[in-house]
Short mmCIF file of C-alpha atoms in Angstrom, two decimals:
data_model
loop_
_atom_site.label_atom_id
_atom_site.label_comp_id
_atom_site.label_asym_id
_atom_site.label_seq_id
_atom_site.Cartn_x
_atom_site.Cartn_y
_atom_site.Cartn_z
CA UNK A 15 -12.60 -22.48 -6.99
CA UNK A 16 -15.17 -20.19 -8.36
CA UNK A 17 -18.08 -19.16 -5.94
CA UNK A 18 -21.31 -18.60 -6.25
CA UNK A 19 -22.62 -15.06 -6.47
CA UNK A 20 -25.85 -14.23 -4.60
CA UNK A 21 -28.34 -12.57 -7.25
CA UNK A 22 -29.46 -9.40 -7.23
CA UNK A 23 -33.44 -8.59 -5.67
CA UNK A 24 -36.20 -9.44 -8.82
CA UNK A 25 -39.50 -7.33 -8.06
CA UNK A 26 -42.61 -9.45 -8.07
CA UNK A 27 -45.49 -9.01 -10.54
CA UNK A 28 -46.88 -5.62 -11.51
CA UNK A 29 -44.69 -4.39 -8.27
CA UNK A 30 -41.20 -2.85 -7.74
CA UNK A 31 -38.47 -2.62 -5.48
CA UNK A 32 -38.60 -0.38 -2.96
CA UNK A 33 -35.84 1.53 -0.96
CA UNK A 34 -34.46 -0.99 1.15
CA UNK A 35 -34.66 -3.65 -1.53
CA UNK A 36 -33.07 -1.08 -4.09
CA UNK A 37 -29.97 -0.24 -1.90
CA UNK A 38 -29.61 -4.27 -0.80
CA UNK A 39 -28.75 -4.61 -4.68
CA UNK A 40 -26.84 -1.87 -4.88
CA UNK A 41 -24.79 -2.81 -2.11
CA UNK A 42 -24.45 -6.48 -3.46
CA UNK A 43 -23.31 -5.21 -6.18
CA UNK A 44 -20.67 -2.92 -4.97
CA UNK A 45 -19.60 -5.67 -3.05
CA UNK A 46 -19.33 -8.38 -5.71
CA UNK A 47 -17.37 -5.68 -7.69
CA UNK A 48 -14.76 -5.23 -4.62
CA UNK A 49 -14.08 -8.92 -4.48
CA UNK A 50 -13.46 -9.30 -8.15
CA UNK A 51 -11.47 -6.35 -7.63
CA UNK A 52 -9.78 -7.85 -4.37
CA UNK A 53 -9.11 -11.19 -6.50
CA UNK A 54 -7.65 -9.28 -9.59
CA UNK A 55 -5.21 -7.31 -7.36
CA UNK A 56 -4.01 -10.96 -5.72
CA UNK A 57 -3.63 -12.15 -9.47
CA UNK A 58 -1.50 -9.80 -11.33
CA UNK A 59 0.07 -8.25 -8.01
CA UNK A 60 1.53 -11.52 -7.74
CA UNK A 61 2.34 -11.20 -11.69
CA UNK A 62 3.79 -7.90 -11.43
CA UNK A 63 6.16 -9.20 -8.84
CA UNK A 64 7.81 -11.51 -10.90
CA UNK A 65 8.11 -9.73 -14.06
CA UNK A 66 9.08 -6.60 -12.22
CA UNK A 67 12.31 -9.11 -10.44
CA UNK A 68 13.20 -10.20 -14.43
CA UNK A 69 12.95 -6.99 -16.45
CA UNK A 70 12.84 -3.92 -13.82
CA UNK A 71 15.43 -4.71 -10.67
CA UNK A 72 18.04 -5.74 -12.86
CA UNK A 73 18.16 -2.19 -14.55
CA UNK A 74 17.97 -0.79 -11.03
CA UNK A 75 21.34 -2.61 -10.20
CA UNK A 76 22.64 -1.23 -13.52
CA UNK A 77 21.91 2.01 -12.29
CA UNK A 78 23.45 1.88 -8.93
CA UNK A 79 26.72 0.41 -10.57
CA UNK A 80 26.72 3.09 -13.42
CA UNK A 81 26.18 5.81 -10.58
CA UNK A 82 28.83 4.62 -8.46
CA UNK A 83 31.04 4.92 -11.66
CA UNK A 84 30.22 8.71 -11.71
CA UNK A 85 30.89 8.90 -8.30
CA UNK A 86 33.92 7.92 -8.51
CA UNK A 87 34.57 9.79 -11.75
CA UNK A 88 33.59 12.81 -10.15
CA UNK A 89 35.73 12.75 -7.75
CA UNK A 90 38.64 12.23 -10.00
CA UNK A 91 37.60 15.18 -11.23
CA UNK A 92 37.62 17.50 -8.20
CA UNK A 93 41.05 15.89 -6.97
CA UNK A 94 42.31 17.31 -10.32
CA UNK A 95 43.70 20.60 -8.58
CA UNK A 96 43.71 23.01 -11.56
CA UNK A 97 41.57 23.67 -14.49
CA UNK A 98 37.90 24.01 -12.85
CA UNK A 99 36.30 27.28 -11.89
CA UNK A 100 34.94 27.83 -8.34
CA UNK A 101 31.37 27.54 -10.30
CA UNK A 102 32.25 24.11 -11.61
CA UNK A 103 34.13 22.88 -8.82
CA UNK A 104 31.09 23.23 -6.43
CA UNK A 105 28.29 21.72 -9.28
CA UNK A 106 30.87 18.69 -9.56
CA UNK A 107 31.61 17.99 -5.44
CA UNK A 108 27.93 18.87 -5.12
CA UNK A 109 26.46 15.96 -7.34
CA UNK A 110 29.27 13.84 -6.26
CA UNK A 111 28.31 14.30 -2.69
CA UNK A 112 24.36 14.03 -3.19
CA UNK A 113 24.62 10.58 -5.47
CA UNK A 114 27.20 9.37 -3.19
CA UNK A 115 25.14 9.76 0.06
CA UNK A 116 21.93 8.37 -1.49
CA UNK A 117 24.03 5.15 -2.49
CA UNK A 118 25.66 4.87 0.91
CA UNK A 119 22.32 2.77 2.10
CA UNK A 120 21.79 0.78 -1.35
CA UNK A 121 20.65 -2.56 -1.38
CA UNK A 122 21.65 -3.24 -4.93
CA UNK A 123 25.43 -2.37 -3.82
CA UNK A 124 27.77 -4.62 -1.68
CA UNK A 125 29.04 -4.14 1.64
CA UNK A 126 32.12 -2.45 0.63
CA UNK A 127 30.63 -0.75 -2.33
CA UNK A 128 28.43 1.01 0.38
CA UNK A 129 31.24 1.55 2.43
CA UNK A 130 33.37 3.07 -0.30
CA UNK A 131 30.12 5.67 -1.00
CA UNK A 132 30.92 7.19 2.49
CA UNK A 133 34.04 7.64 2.21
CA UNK A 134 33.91 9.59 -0.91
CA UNK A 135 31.10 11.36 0.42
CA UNK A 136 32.84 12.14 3.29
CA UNK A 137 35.96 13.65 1.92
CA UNK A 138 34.21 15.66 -0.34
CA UNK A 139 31.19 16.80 1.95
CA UNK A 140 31.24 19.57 5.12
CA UNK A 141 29.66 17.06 7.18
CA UNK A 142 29.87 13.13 6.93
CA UNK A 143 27.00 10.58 6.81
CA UNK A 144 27.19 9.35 10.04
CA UNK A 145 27.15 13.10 12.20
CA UNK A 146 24.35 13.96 8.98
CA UNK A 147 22.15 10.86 10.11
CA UNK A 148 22.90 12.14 14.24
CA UNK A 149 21.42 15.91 13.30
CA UNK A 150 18.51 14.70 11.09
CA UNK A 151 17.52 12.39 14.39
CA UNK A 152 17.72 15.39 16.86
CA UNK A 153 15.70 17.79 14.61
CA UNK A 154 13.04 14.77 13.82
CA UNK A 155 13.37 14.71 18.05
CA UNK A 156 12.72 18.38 18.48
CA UNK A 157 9.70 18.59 15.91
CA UNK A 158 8.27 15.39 17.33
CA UNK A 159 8.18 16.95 20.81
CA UNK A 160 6.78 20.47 19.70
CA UNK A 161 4.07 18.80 17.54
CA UNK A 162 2.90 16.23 19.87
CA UNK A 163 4.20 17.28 23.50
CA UNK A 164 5.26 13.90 24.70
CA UNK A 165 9.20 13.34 25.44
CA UNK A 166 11.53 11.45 23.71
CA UNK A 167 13.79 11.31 26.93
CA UNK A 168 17.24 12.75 26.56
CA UNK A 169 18.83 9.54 25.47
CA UNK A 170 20.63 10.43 21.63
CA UNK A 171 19.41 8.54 18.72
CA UNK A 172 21.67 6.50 16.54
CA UNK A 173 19.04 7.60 13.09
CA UNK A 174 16.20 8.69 11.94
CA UNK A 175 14.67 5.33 12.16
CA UNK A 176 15.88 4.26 15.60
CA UNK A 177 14.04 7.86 16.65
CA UNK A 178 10.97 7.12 14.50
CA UNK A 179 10.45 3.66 16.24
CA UNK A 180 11.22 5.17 19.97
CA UNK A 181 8.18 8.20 19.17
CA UNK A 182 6.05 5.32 17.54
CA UNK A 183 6.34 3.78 21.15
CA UNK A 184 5.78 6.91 23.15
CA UNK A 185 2.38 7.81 21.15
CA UNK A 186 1.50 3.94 21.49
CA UNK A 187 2.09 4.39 25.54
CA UNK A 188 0.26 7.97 25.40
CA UNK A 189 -2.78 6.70 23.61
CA UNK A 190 -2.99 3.77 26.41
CA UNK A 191 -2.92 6.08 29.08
CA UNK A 192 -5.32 8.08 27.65
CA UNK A 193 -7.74 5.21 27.08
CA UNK A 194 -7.56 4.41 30.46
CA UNK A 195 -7.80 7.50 32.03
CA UNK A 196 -10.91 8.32 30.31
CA UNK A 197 -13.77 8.24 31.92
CA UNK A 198 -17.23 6.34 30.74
CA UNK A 199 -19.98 8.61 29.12
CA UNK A 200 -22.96 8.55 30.87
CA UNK A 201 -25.60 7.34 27.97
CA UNK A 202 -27.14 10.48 25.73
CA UNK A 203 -30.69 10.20 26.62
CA UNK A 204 -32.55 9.67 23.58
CA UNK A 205 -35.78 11.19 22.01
CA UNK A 206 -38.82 8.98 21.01
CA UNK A 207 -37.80 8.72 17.22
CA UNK A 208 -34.17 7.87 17.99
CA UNK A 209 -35.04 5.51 20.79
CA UNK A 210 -36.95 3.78 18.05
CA UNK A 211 -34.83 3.60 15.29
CA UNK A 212 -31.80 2.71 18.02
CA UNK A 213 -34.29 -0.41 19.16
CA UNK A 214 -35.18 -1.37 15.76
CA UNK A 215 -31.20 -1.41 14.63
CA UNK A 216 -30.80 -3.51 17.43
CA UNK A 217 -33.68 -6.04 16.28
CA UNK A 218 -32.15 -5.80 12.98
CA UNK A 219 -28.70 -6.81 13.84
CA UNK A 220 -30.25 -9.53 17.08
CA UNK A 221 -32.67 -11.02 13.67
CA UNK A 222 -28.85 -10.60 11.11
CA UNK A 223 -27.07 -12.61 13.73
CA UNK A 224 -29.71 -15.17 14.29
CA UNK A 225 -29.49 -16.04 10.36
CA UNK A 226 -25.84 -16.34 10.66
CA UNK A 227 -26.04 -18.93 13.57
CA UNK A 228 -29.27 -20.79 11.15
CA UNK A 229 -27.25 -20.52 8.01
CA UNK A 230 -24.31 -21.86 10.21
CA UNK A 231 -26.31 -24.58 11.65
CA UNK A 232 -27.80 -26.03 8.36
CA UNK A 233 -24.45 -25.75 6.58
CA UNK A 234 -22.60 -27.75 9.39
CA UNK A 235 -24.99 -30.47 9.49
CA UNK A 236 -25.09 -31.10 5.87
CA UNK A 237 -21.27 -30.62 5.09
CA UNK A 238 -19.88 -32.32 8.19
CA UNK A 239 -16.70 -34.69 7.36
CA UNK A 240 -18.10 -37.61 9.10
CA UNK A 241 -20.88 -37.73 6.86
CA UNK A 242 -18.55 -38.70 3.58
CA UNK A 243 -18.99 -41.68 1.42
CA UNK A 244 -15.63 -41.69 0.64
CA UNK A 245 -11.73 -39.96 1.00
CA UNK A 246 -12.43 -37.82 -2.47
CA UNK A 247 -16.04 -36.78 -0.54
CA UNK A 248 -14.31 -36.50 2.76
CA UNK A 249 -11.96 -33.88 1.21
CA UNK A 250 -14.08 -31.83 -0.25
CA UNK A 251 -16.22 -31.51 2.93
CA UNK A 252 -13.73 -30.90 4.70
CA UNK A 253 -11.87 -27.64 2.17
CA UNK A 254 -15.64 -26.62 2.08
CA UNK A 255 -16.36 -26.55 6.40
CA UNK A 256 -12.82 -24.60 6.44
CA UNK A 257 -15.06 -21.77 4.20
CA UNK A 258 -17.66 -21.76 6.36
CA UNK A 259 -16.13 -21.54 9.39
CA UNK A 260 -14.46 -18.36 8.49
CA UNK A 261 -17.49 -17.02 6.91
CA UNK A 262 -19.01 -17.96 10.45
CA UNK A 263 -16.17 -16.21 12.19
CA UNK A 264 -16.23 -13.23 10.46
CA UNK A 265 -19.96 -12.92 10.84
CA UNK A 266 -19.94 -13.20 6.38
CA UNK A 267 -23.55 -14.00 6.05
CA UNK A 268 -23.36 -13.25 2.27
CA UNK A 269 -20.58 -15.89 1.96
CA UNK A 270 -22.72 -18.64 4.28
CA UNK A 271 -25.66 -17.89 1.68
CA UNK A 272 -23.18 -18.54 -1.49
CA UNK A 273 -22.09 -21.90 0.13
CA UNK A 274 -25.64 -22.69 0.17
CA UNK A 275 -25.91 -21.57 -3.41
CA UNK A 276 -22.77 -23.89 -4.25
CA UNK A 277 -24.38 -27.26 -2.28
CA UNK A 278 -27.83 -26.17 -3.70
CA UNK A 279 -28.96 -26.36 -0.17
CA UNK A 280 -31.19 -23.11 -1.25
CA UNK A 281 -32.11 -21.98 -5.02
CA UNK A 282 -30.77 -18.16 -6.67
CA UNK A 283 -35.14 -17.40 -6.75
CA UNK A 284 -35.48 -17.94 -3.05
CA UNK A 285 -32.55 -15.36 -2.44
CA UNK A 286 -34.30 -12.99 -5.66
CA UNK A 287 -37.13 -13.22 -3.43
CA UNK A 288 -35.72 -11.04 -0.26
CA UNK A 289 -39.21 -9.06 1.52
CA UNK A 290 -38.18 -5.73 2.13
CA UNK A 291 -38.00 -5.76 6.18
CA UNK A 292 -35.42 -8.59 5.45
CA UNK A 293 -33.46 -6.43 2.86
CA UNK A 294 -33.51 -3.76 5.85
CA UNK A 295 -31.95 -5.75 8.16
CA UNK A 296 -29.61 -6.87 5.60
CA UNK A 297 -28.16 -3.68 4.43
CA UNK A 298 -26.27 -2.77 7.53
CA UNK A 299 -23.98 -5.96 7.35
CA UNK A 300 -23.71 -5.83 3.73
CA UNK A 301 -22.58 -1.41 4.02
CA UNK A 302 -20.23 -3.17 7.06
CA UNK A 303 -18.71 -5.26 4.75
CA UNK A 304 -18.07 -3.39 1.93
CA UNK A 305 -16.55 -0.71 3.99
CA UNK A 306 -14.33 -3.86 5.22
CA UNK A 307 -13.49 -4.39 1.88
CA UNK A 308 -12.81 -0.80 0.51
CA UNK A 309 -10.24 -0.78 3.41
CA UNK A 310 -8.60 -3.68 2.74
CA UNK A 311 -8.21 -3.01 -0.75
CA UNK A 312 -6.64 0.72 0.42
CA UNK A 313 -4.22 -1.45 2.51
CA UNK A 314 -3.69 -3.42 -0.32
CA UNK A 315 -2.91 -0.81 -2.76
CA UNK A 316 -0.56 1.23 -0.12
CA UNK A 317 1.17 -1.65 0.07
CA UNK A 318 1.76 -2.40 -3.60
CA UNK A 319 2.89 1.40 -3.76
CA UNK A 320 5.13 0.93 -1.00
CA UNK A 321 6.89 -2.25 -1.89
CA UNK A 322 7.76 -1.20 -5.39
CA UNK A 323 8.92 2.47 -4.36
CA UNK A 324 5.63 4.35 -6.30
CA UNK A 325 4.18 7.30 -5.51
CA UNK A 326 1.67 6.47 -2.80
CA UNK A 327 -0.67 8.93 -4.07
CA UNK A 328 -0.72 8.18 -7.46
CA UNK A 329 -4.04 5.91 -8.51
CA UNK A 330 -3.34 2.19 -9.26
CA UNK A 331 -5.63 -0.31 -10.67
CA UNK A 332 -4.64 -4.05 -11.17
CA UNK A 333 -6.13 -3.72 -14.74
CA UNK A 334 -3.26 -1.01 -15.26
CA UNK A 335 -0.06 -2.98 -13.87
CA UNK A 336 1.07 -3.82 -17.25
CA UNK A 337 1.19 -0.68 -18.56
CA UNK A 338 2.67 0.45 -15.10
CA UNK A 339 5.70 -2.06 -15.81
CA UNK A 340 6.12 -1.11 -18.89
CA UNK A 341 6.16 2.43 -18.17
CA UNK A 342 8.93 1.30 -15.01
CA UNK A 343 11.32 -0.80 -17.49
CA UNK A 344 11.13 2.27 -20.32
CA UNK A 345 12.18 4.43 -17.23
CA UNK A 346 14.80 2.46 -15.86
CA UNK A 347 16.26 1.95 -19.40
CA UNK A 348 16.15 5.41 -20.08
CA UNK A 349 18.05 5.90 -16.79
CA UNK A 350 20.90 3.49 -18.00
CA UNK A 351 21.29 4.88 -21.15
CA UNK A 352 21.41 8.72 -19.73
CA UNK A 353 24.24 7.55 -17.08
CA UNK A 354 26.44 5.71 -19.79
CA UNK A 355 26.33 9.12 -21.68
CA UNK A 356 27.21 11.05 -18.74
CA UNK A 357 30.01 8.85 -17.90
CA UNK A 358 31.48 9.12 -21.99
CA UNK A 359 31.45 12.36 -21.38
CA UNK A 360 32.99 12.60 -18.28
CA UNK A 361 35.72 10.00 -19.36
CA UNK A 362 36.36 12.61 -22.61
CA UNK A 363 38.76 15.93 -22.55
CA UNK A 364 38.16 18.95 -20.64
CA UNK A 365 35.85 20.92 -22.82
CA UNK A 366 33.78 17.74 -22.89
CA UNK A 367 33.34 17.53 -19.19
CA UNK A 368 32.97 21.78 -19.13
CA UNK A 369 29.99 21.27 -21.81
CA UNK A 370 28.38 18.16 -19.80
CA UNK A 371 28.76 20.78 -16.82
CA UNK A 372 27.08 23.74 -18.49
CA UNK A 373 24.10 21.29 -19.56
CA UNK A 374 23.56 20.28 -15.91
CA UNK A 375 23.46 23.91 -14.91
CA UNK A 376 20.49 24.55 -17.82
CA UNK A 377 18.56 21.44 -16.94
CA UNK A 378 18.75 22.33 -13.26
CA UNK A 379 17.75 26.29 -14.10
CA UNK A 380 14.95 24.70 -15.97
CA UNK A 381 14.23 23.03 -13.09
CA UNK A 382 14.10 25.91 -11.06
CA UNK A 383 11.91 27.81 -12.62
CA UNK A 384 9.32 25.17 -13.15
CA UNK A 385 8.77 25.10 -9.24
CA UNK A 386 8.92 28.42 -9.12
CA UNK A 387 5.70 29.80 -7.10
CA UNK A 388 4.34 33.32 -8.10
CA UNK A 389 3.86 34.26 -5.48
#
């Protein structure tokens, strides 16, 4: 259901705006701009989601099958006992054991599939995945308690992530404490101006609050249930009290005032027609909520980034998820495509597999020196 939105401030005859009425539009507007924004990402999020299931995670199972082929082709190489230098020998029980210990947890594998991955990382490896996991927890342990002082207790960790939930629970219990231990600030005595301003915030937000409860009122009494003519009435009273009791909970004025707009309980000109100690007392809920909303729509987009596996500090916009997919499928397919060579290759004769060798080597150098800090 579309809502109404509340119009912008319209200066009266041979008059204009002035501050307060200049930054209640402003902020209106910021705010209607957020929710559009806030609806779009709820839209083609939800879009995203099911093309990305179709065209994108069925490449990334390719992948993890195709790699587990080269894991297992590279160690056939390895076991061969002649024919490799010490050079090669390394670069091949190197990539083996690095692909082999990222599969070891993938969800696109089975059971035994995953199972298989530590094995063959194991017998190739100095260390196996299990005793790796135990000395990643105790350095995560030791850094934990040198950054932040609290103890971990002496009890071992079974992972990383057993460890990071155990600290998450110590800094919970230490920020508790520390809450209660502090002590109450005695109240800053204030200077004339600031005891001023302080009292007239407060009459502000006492005179915000009192338009909620009027708004609320009004709105009740008009769209109550009982007052239906019939079940197709009663229904939409009823979806439309549901609205404003949240708006009422969540202290929404601006969405209380659109309800009105949608009922025509008020007219858009009586809004246009805010008086500038009004648009005063306005502003701080409306810069309340549209900090509310900038947050939620950071939440929102750090947890778009994170389900999908993106780089949580590259900028998204739900205007751009198209091209994002597209950009994801072209990657995966590329990704296919480069392990199917590598594993020709590696299936061919012994120069073949020496030449596929030597182009790792360059690509990695490459690598190299494109990191590589001048300093």
């Amino acid at each position: 259901m579309k809502t109404q939105v509340i119009p912008l401030l319209a200066p009266a005859a041979d008059t204009a705006l002035d501050p307060h009425q200049k930054k209640f539009n402003r902020l209106l507007a910021q705010i209607e701009t957020a929710k559009k924004t806030l609806a779009r990402w709820d839209t083609e999020a939800g879009l995203f989601g099911t093309a990305h299931a179709q065209l994108v995670q069925p490449l990334h199972g390719d992948i993890s099958r195709l790699r587990l082929r080269l894991v297992r082709q590279l160690d056939a190489l390895v076991m061969q006992t002649k024919g490799w230098t010490a050079t090669e020998r390394e670069l091949l029980t190197r990539l083996l054991v690095a692909n082999a210990f990222e599969l070891s947890e993938h969800e696109a594998l089975t059971d035994a599939e995953r199972d298989e991955c530590c094995a063959l990382h194991d017998r190739h490896a100095d260390i196996s995945i299990d005793a790796a996991n135990r000395e990643a927890a105790q350095e995560f342990k030791a850094l934990f308690e040198q950054a932040t002082g609290l103890d971990l207790g002496d009890e071992p960790a079974g992972s990383p992530e057993e460890l990071a939930a155990r600290a998450r629970a110590r800094m919970a219990e230490s920020a508790q404490a520390q809450a209660q231990a502090a002590a109450p600030q005695p109240p800053r005595k204030l200077g004339k101006a600031a005891l001023a301003r302080a009292e007239r915030e407060k009459a502000d937000a006492d005179a915000v609050r009192q338009s909620v409860r009027e708004v609320f009122r009004k709105l009740a009494a008009a769209l109550h249930p009982d007052r239906a003519s019939d079940d197709a009435d009663r229904d939409i009273r009823t979806e439309r009290m549901q609205r404003v009791n949240q708006a009422y909970a969540a202290d929404d004025l601006l969405a209380l005032l659109a309800l009105q707009l949608e009922i025509e309980q008020i007219s858009g000109a009586d809004l246009a027609r805010v008086t500038s100690q009004r648009a005063r007392q306005l502003n701080g809920l409306l810069a309340e909520q549209l900090q509310e909303l900038k947050q939620t729509l950071q939440a929102r987009q750090e947890a778009f980034a994170h389900g999908f596996e993106l780089d949580p500090f590259e900028p998204l916009s739900p205007s751009r998820l198209g091209l994002l997919l597209r950009s994801l499928q072209g990657g995966a397919q590329a990704d296919v495509h480069e392990l199917q060579r590598d594993l020709r290759q590696l299936g061919g004769d012994r120069a073949g597999v020496k030449a596929w060798i030597k182009a790792v080597r360059r690509d990695q150098a490459a690598m190299d020196d494109m990191f590589e800090f001048p300093f």
